Coordinates of C-alpha atoms in Angstrom, one line a residue:
M1 CA 125.9 82.3 -171.3
A2 CA 129.3 82.4 -169.3
I3 CA 129.7 81.6 -165.8
I4 CA 132.0 83.6 -163.5
Q5 CA 133.0 81.4 -160.1
K6 CA 133.2 83.9 -157.4
Y7 CA 136.2 82.1 -156.0
G8 CA 137.3 80.6 -159.0
K9 CA 140.8 81.4 -160.4
N10 CA 139.7 83.8 -162.6
S11 CA 137.4 85.6 -160.7
C12 CA 137.0 89.5 -159.7
P13 CA 135.9 90.4 -156.1
D14 CA 135.1 93.6 -157.3
L15 CA 132.7 92.2 -160.3
V16 CA 131.3 89.9 -158.3
C17 CA 130.4 92.6 -155.2
H18 CA 129.2 95.2 -158.0
K19 CA 126.7 92.4 -159.4
E20 CA 125.7 91.1 -156.0
I21 CA 124.3 94.7 -155.0
H22 CA 120.6 94.7 -155.8
P23 CA 118.0 97.3 -154.3
S24 CA 116.2 94.3 -152.4
D25 CA 119.4 93.6 -150.9
K26 CA 120.0 94.9 -147.0
I27 CA 123.6 94.2 -146.8
G28 CA 124.2 96.9 -149.6
V29 CA 127.7 98.0 -150.4
S30 CA 129.1 97.9 -147.0
G31 CA 127.9 94.5 -146.7
C32 CA 129.7 93.2 -149.7
Q33 CA 132.5 94.5 -148.4
K34 CA 132.5 93.2 -145.1
K35 CA 131.8 89.5 -146.6
W36 CA 134.8 90.0 -149.0
T37 CA 136.8 91.2 -145.5
E38 CA 135.1 87.9 -144.1
Q39 CA 136.8 85.6 -146.7
N40 CA 140.3 87.2 -146.6
T41 CA 140.9 85.7 -143.5
N42 CA 143.2 82.8 -144.7
W43 CA 146.6 82.8 -143.3
S44 CA 149.7 83.8 -145.3
R45 CA 151.8 81.4 -146.8
P46 CA 154.7 82.2 -144.0
L47 CA 152.2 82.2 -141.2
A48 CA 151.0 78.9 -142.6
R49 CA 154.2 77.1 -142.8
I50 CA 154.8 78.3 -139.2
W51 CA 151.6 77.0 -138.3
T52 CA 152.1 73.6 -139.9
V53 CA 155.4 73.1 -138.3
V54 CA 153.9 74.0 -135.0
L55 CA 150.8 71.6 -135.5
L56 CA 152.9 69.0 -136.8
L57 CA 155.1 69.2 -133.5
G58 CA 151.7 69.2 -131.5
T59 CA 150.3 66.1 -133.0
C60 CA 153.7 64.5 -132.5
L61 CA 153.3 65.2 -128.9
L62 CA 150.0 64.2 -129.0
Y63 CA 150.9 60.5 -129.8
C64 CA 154.1 60.6 -127.5
A65 CA 151.5 61.1 -125.0
R66 CA 149.1 58.8 -126.0
V67 CA 151.7 55.8 -126.7
A68 CA 153.1 56.4 -123.1
M69 CA 150.8 53.8 -121.5
P70 CA 151.1 51.2 -123.7
I71 CA 155.2 51.2 -123.8
C72 CA 154.8 51.0 -119.8
A73 CA 151.9 48.9 -119.5
V74 CA 154.0 45.7 -118.6
S75 CA 156.1 47.4 -116.4
M76 CA 152.8 49.1 -114.5
A77 CA 151.5 45.3 -114.5
E78 CA 154.1 43.6 -112.6
Q79 CA 154.3 46.6 -109.9
F80 CA 150.5 46.7 -109.3
N81 CA 149.9 42.9 -110.2
W82 CA 147.6 43.6 -113.2
N83 CA 146.5 40.4 -115.2
K84 CA 146.0 40.5 -118.9
R85 CA 142.3 41.0 -118.6
E86 CA 143.1 44.7 -116.3
S87 CA 145.9 45.6 -118.4
G88 CA 143.3 45.5 -121.5
M89 CA 140.7 47.5 -119.6
V90 CA 143.2 50.2 -118.8
L91 CA 144.4 50.3 -122.2
G92 CA 140.7 50.0 -124.0
S93 CA 139.4 53.0 -121.6
F94 CA 140.9 55.4 -123.7
F95 CA 139.3 54.6 -127.1
W96 CA 135.6 55.0 -125.5
G97 CA 136.4 58.4 -124.4
Y98 CA 138.2 59.2 -127.5
C99 CA 134.8 58.4 -129.2
F100 CA 132.6 60.9 -127.2
T101 CA 134.2 64.2 -127.8
Q102 CA 135.0 64.0 -131.8
V103 CA 131.7 65.8 -132.4
L104 CA 131.7 68.2 -129.3
G105 CA 135.5 69.0 -130.0
G106 CA 134.4 70.2 -133.8
Y107 CA 131.2 71.9 -132.7
V108 CA 132.9 74.0 -130.6
S109 CA 135.9 74.9 -133.0
D110 CA 134.1 75.7 -135.5
R111 CA 132.4 78.3 -133.4
V112 CA 135.2 79.8 -131.4
G113 CA 138.2 78.7 -133.9
G114 CA 140.3 75.8 -133.8
E115 CA 143.4 77.0 -132.3
K116 CA 141.5 77.9 -129.1
V117 CA 140.4 74.2 -128.9
L118 CA 143.8 72.6 -129.7
L119 CA 145.0 75.2 -127.0
L120 CA 143.2 74.1 -124.0
S121 CA 142.9 70.2 -125.1
A122 CA 146.7 70.2 -125.0
A123 CA 147.3 71.9 -122.0
A124 CA 144.4 69.5 -120.3
W125 CA 145.8 66.3 -121.6
G126 CA 149.5 67.1 -121.0
A127 CA 148.8 68.2 -117.4
M128 CA 146.9 64.3 -117.1
T129 CA 149.8 62.7 -118.8
A130 CA 152.4 64.3 -116.1
F131 CA 150.1 63.6 -113.2
T132 CA 149.4 60.4 -114.1
P133 CA 152.2 58.6 -111.8
V134 CA 151.0 60.7 -109.1
L135 CA 147.6 58.8 -109.3
A136 CA 149.2 55.6 -109.4
H137 CA 151.0 55.7 -106.8
F138 CA 148.7 58.0 -104.4
C139 CA 145.3 55.7 -105.3
S140 CA 144.6 52.9 -103.1
Q141 CA 143.3 51.1 -106.4
P142 CA 145.6 51.8 -109.0
I143 CA 143.7 50.1 -111.7
F144 CA 140.6 52.2 -111.2
S145 CA 142.4 55.5 -110.8
M146 CA 144.5 54.5 -114.3
T147 CA 141.4 53.2 -116.0
L148 CA 139.4 56.5 -115.2
A149 CA 143.0 58.5 -116.3
R150 CA 143.0 56.8 -119.9
F151 CA 139.3 57.5 -120.2
L152 CA 140.1 61.4 -119.6
M153 CA 142.6 61.3 -121.8
G154 CA 140.3 59.8 -124.7
L155 CA 137.9 62.8 -124.0
L156 CA 140.5 65.4 -124.1
Q157 CA 142.5 64.4 -127.1
G158 CA 139.2 63.5 -128.9
V159 CA 139.0 66.9 -129.9
H160 CA 142.7 67.2 -131.5
Y161 CA 141.7 66.1 -135.0
P162 CA 138.2 67.7 -135.6
S163 CA 139.8 71.0 -134.5
L164 CA 142.3 70.6 -137.2
A165 CA 140.1 70.1 -139.7
S166 CA 137.8 73.2 -138.4
L167 CA 141.3 75.2 -138.3
C168 CA 142.6 74.1 -141.7
S169 CA 139.0 75.0 -143.4
Q170 CA 138.8 78.6 -141.8
K171 CA 142.3 79.5 -142.3
V172 CA 144.1 77.7 -145.2
V173 CA 143.2 77.9 -149.2
E174 CA 142.4 75.1 -150.8
S175 CA 145.3 74.4 -153.2
E176 CA 147.4 74.4 -149.7
R177 CA 145.3 72.4 -147.3
G178 CA 146.8 68.8 -148.9
F179 CA 150.1 69.8 -147.7
L180 CA 149.5 71.0 -144.6
M181 CA 147.1 68.1 -143.4
S182 CA 149.5 65.5 -144.6
T183 CA 152.4 67.1 -142.6
V184 CA 150.5 67.3 -139.6
G185 CA 149.1 63.7 -140.2
S186 CA 152.8 62.6 -140.2
G187 CA 153.5 63.6 -136.6
S188 CA 151.4 60.8 -135.7
Y189 CA 154.0 58.5 -137.1
L190 CA 157.1 60.8 -136.1
G191 CA 155.4 60.7 -132.5
T192 CA 155.0 57.2 -132.4
L193 CA 158.5 56.6 -133.3
V194 CA 160.0 59.0 -130.9
I195 CA 158.1 57.6 -127.8
G196 CA 159.1 54.2 -128.9
G197 CA 162.6 54.9 -129.3
A198 CA 163.1 57.5 -126.4
G199 CA 160.4 56.0 -124.5
S200 CA 161.8 52.8 -124.4
L201 CA 165.1 54.2 -123.6
M202 CA 163.8 56.3 -120.2
L203 CA 162.1 53.5 -119.2
D204 CA 164.9 51.2 -118.4
L205 CA 166.9 54.1 -117.3
Y206 CA 164.5 55.9 -115.1
G207 CA 161.7 53.8 -114.7
W208 CA 158.2 54.0 -116.1
E209 CA 156.9 57.1 -114.2
S210 CA 160.0 59.3 -116.5
V211 CA 157.9 58.4 -119.5
F212 CA 154.7 60.4 -118.4
Y213 CA 156.6 62.9 -116.8
V214 CA 158.6 63.8 -119.6
S215 CA 155.9 63.7 -122.5
G216 CA 153.3 65.4 -120.0
L217 CA 155.4 68.2 -119.5
L218 CA 156.7 69.3 -123.1
S219 CA 153.2 68.8 -124.1
V220 CA 152.2 71.4 -121.8
L221 CA 155.5 73.6 -122.9
W222 CA 154.2 73.2 -126.6
A223 CA 150.8 74.9 -125.6
Y224 CA 152.3 77.3 -123.7
C225 CA 154.5 78.8 -126.7
M226 CA 151.7 78.3 -128.9
W227 CA 149.9 80.4 -126.7
K228 CA 152.6 83.2 -126.2
Y229 CA 154.1 83.2 -129.8
L230 CA 151.5 82.4 -132.0
L231 CA 148.2 83.6 -130.3
K232 CA 150.2 86.4 -128.5
G233 CA 149.2 85.8 -125.3
E234 CA 145.3 86.4 -125.9
G235 CA 143.2 84.2 -123.4
P236 CA 141.7 81.2 -125.0
I237 CA 138.3 81.8 -123.2
I238 CA 135.4 79.9 -124.6
T239 CA 132.2 81.4 -123.2
L240 CA 128.8 80.6 -123.8
E241 CA 127.8 83.7 -125.6
S242 CA 130.4 82.5 -128.0
L243 CA 129.0 79.1 -128.6
G244 CA 125.6 80.4 -129.2
S245 CA 126.3 83.2 -131.4
G246 CA 129.7 81.8 -133.4
G247 CA 131.0 83.4 -136.4
P248 CA 128.9 83.7 -139.7
Q249 CA 130.1 80.4 -140.9
S250 CA 128.7 78.7 -137.6
K251 CA 125.3 80.5 -138.4
L252 CA 125.2 78.3 -141.7
S253 CA 125.9 75.0 -140.3
K254 CA 122.9 75.6 -137.5
R255 CA 120.7 75.5 -139.9
H256 CA 121.2 73.0 -143.0
W257 CA 122.8 70.0 -140.7
L258 CA 119.7 67.5 -141.7
R259 CA 120.1 68.8 -145.5
L260 CA 123.9 68.2 -145.2
F261 CA 123.7 64.9 -144.2
K262 CA 121.2 64.1 -147.2
Q263 CA 123.9 64.8 -149.3
P264 CA 125.6 61.8 -151.4
A265 CA 129.1 63.4 -151.0
V266 CA 129.1 63.6 -147.5
C267 CA 127.5 60.3 -146.6
A268 CA 130.5 59.0 -149.2
V269 CA 133.3 60.8 -147.0
I270 CA 131.7 59.4 -144.0
I271 CA 131.8 55.8 -145.1
T272 CA 135.0 56.1 -147.0
H273 CA 136.6 57.3 -143.7
L274 CA 134.8 54.8 -141.7
C275 CA 136.4 52.1 -144.0
T276 CA 140.0 53.6 -143.9
A277 CA 139.9 54.0 -140.3
S278 CA 139.0 50.2 -139.6
T279 CA 141.8 49.0 -142.1
F280 CA 144.1 51.1 -140.4
F281 CA 143.1 50.3 -136.8
T282 CA 143.2 46.8 -137.8
L283 CA 146.8 46.4 -139.4
L284 CA 148.1 48.7 -136.6
S285 CA 146.7 46.2 -134.0
W286 CA 147.1 43.0 -135.6
L287 CA 150.7 43.4 -137.7
P288 CA 153.0 42.9 -135.0
T289 CA 151.3 39.4 -133.6
F290 CA 151.4 38.8 -137.8
F291 CA 155.0 39.0 -137.6
K292 CA 155.7 37.3 -134.4
D293 CA 153.8 34.1 -135.4
T294 CA 154.5 34.0 -139.3
F295 CA 158.4 35.0 -138.2
P296 CA 159.2 34.2 -134.7
D297 CA 163.0 34.6 -135.2
A298 CA 162.8 38.2 -137.1
K299 CA 164.1 41.1 -135.0
G300 CA 161.0 43.4 -133.4
W301 CA 162.6 46.6 -134.3
V302 CA 162.8 46.1 -137.7
F303 CA 158.7 45.7 -138.4
N304 CA 157.9 47.9 -135.8
V305 CA 160.2 50.9 -137.2
I306 CA 160.8 50.6 -141.0
P307 CA 157.1 50.8 -141.7
W308 CA 156.5 54.2 -140.4
L309 CA 159.8 55.2 -141.8
V310 CA 158.4 54.9 -145.2
A311 CA 155.0 56.3 -144.0
I312 CA 156.1 59.9 -142.9
P313 CA 157.8 60.9 -146.2
S314 CA 155.2 59.3 -147.9
S315 CA 152.7 61.3 -146.2
L316 CA 154.5 64.2 -147.1
F317 CA 155.1 63.5 -150.7
S318 CA 151.2 63.1 -151.3
G319 CA 150.5 66.2 -149.5
C320 CA 152.6 68.0 -152.2
L321 CA 151.5 66.1 -155.0
S322 CA 148.0 67.0 -154.3
D323 CA 148.6 70.6 -154.0
H324 CA 150.8 70.6 -156.8
L325 CA 147.8 69.3 -159.3
I326 CA 145.4 71.6 -157.9
S327 CA 147.8 74.5 -158.8
Q328 CA 148.1 73.1 -162.0
G329 CA 144.2 73.5 -162.6
F330 CA 143.2 69.7 -162.3
D331 CA 139.7 69.4 -160.7
T332 CA 140.0 69.5 -156.9
A333 CA 137.3 66.2 -156.8
T334 CA 139.7 64.3 -159.2
V335 CA 142.7 64.8 -157.3
R336 CA 140.6 64.0 -153.9
K337 CA 139.8 60.8 -155.9
F338 CA 143.3 60.2 -157.3
M339 CA 144.6 60.5 -153.7
Q340 CA 142.1 57.9 -152.4
F341 CA 142.9 55.3 -155.2
F342 CA 146.1 55.0 -154.1
S343 CA 145.4 55.0 -150.1
M344 CA 142.6 52.3 -150.6
G345 CA 143.1 50.6 -153.9
V346 CA 146.9 50.2 -154.6
S347 CA 147.7 49.7 -150.9
S348 CA 145.3 47.0 -151.2
V349 CA 147.2 44.9 -153.7
F350 CA 150.5 45.2 -151.2
T351 CA 147.9 44.0 -148.7
L352 CA 146.9 40.7 -150.7
L353 CA 150.4 39.9 -151.4
L354 CA 151.3 39.5 -147.7
C355 CA 148.7 36.4 -148.1
G356 CA 151.3 34.4 -150.2
T357 CA 154.9 35.8 -148.5
T358 CA 157.5 33.4 -147.5
T359 CA 160.4 35.7 -146.7
F360 CA 160.9 38.2 -144.0
S361 CA 162.2 40.9 -146.0
W362 CA 159.3 40.3 -148.7
A363 CA 156.9 41.0 -145.8
V364 CA 158.4 43.9 -144.6
A365 CA 158.5 45.7 -147.9
F366 CA 154.7 45.0 -148.3
V367 CA 153.9 46.4 -145.2
S368 CA 156.0 49.4 -145.7
A369 CA 154.7 49.8 -149.1
T370 CA 151.1 49.2 -147.6
M371 CA 151.0 51.9 -144.8
G372 CA 153.2 54.5 -147.0
L373 CA 150.5 54.6 -149.5
T374 CA 147.6 54.4 -146.7
T375 CA 148.9 58.1 -145.6
F376 CA 147.9 59.1 -149.2
S377 CA 144.2 59.3 -147.6
H378 CA 145.5 62.6 -145.8
S379 CA 145.2 64.1 -149.0
G380 CA 142.1 62.3 -150.0
V381 CA 139.1 62.0 -147.9
S382 CA 140.3 63.9 -145.0
V383 CA 140.7 67.2 -147.0
N384 CA 137.5 66.3 -148.7
V385 CA 135.3 67.3 -145.9
Q386 CA 136.7 70.6 -145.7
D387 CA 136.2 71.1 -149.7
L388 CA 132.4 70.2 -149.0
A389 CA 131.6 72.0 -145.6
P390 CA 134.2 74.8 -144.7
S391 CA 131.6 76.0 -142.3
C392 CA 131.4 73.4 -140.1
A393 CA 134.2 70.9 -141.2
G394 CA 135.0 70.3 -137.7
A395 CA 131.7 69.0 -136.4
L396 CA 131.6 66.8 -139.7
F397 CA 135.0 65.3 -139.0
G398 CA 134.1 64.7 -135.7
V399 CA 130.9 62.4 -136.8
M400 CA 133.6 60.6 -139.4
N401 CA 136.3 60.3 -136.5
T402 CA 133.5 58.8 -134.0
C403 CA 132.2 56.3 -136.7
G404 CA 135.6 55.5 -137.7
A405 CA 136.9 55.0 -134.0
F406 CA 133.7 52.7 -133.4
S407 CA 133.9 50.7 -136.5
G408 CA 137.8 50.5 -136.1
V409 CA 137.2 48.6 -132.5
L410 CA 134.8 46.2 -133.9
M411 CA 137.0 45.4 -136.9
V412 CA 139.8 44.4 -134.5
Y413 CA 137.6 42.5 -132.6
F414 CA 136.5 40.4 -135.5
S415 CA 139.8 40.1 -137.0
G416 CA 140.7 38.3 -134.1
Y417 CA 137.8 36.1 -134.1
L418 CA 138.8 35.1 -137.8
I419 CA 142.2 34.4 -136.8
E420 CA 141.1 32.1 -133.8
T421 CA 138.7 30.3 -135.9
T422 CA 140.5 29.8 -139.1
G423 CA 144.0 29.8 -138.4
S424 CA 144.6 31.5 -141.2
W425 CA 146.1 35.5 -142.0
A426 CA 144.9 35.3 -145.2
T427 CA 141.2 35.5 -144.1
V428 CA 142.4 39.0 -142.4
F429 CA 143.8 40.4 -144.9
A430 CA 141.3 39.5 -147.6
L431 CA 138.6 41.3 -145.1
I432 CA 140.7 44.5 -145.2
T433 CA 140.8 44.5 -149.1
M434 CA 137.1 44.1 -149.3
V435 CA 136.5 47.0 -146.7
N436 CA 138.7 49.0 -148.4
L437 CA 137.2 48.6 -151.7
L438 CA 133.9 49.2 -150.4
G439 CA 135.1 52.4 -149.2
L440 CA 136.9 53.3 -152.8
C441 CA 134.1 52.6 -154.6
T442 CA 131.7 54.5 -152.5
F443 CA 134.0 57.6 -152.7
L444 CA 134.9 57.1 -156.6
A445 CA 131.1 57.1 -157.5
F446 CA 129.8 60.2 -155.1
A447 CA 132.9 62.2 -154.0
E448 CA 132.7 66.0 -155.1
A449 CA 134.3 69.3 -154.2
R450 CA 131.9 71.9 -154.6
R451 CA 130.4 73.4 -151.4
V452 CA 127.3 71.8 -149.9
D453 CA 126.8 73.5 -146.8
I454 CA 124.8 76.6 -148.7
D455 CA 121.7 76.2 -149.9
S456 CA 120.5 77.0 -153.6
A457 CA 118.9 80.7 -152.5
K458 CA 122.5 81.5 -151.8
A459 CA 123.7 80.4 -154.9
R460 CA 124.1 83.7 -156.3
Y461 CA 127.3 84.4 -154.1
H462 CA 128.9 81.6 -156.0
N463 CA 127.7 81.8 -159.6
I464 CA 126.9 85.0 -161.5
H465 CA 125.4 84.5 -164.9
I466 CA 126.4 87.2 -167.7

């Protein structure tokens, strides 16, 4: 008995529509045509390329605004007489706010559209960034105003990636999602490089205030251009009615959340993303200290810049490779696992090699390879959530990112404890490898690429037996 996949490469929408008509069906021919129209809302390839560039720039500016405070923290601490504990309180408050809006941002994006949430949040966190120097100078207690400002920044920026996941699942075809997500994801590395170079220059020439003014105003300008030229001036209004009703996709997610979390593939992407985020945050936080302790005479710009220069083309390559493999007919789940194997498996080999490193050059090479391979997850677990549940990809990615953020904070603290008690960096790199292997084994064992956000009663919309 042959099985024809409705959305497979060789499927025919007319045949599907004809076969689905049944006397007991209420939708009839017009209902079937409506369903086919809804499935045809993906961006065209030229429009998708434009959105990819715009979202890449937006993510770059997101990190410029996010990293502005860490770059200026030393100068601000000197001006306002903050000690290390107070500086840490200001910097750490961002992540607490960042955790709380992940699920909410994805939930709203799934109902009203990720582009609206991206636009409103970018305008808000851009304005907050530009307004930060004003709060610092005109508040009697700068420590409290800056802590509150960073917490609000975390709240506002927390919706960015869940909104991207929701937007991509709704507008981008499966065979092109890897390239878009990996390209947009590389914006984080580009933003870190840009603000690290240009921000440091502005800090020396014009003071720390200029870093906030420039990054904040550029972000607001990006939001305006997106609204003016891509959204054609449409008002990004989010009403209670739109949240309550949503589209046909949001109605699916509303009924099936409990069943969704019982799916092994969904649990697998959550656990894998948790492990990926934890190890990435740990490397990001402790690698500069590792280089300073192990190679005290080394130039800081080398190990702070080269790994990110490697990560950008690596991320782009992973997206192109995954989309090419899928377009050539390889199974989507197999491609996702293949990319994640490089992200967590092969990268762990280079992480372990750091334990026996004796020269600075080899250390930089191993770290660069580790960070470059880690970016392959943009075409692995990060995209897999859109394969599994496109109807609620934003909210589900929010759950993943919330778990990843919390576990990342805990693992960073635990790594510091290990360094303090053992005095050995090998224990930290071994911990990173163990967590990576845990996530990788879970993903290889349980990951799938079929939709799990629909129940079996709707299976006839996907498989027709002849």
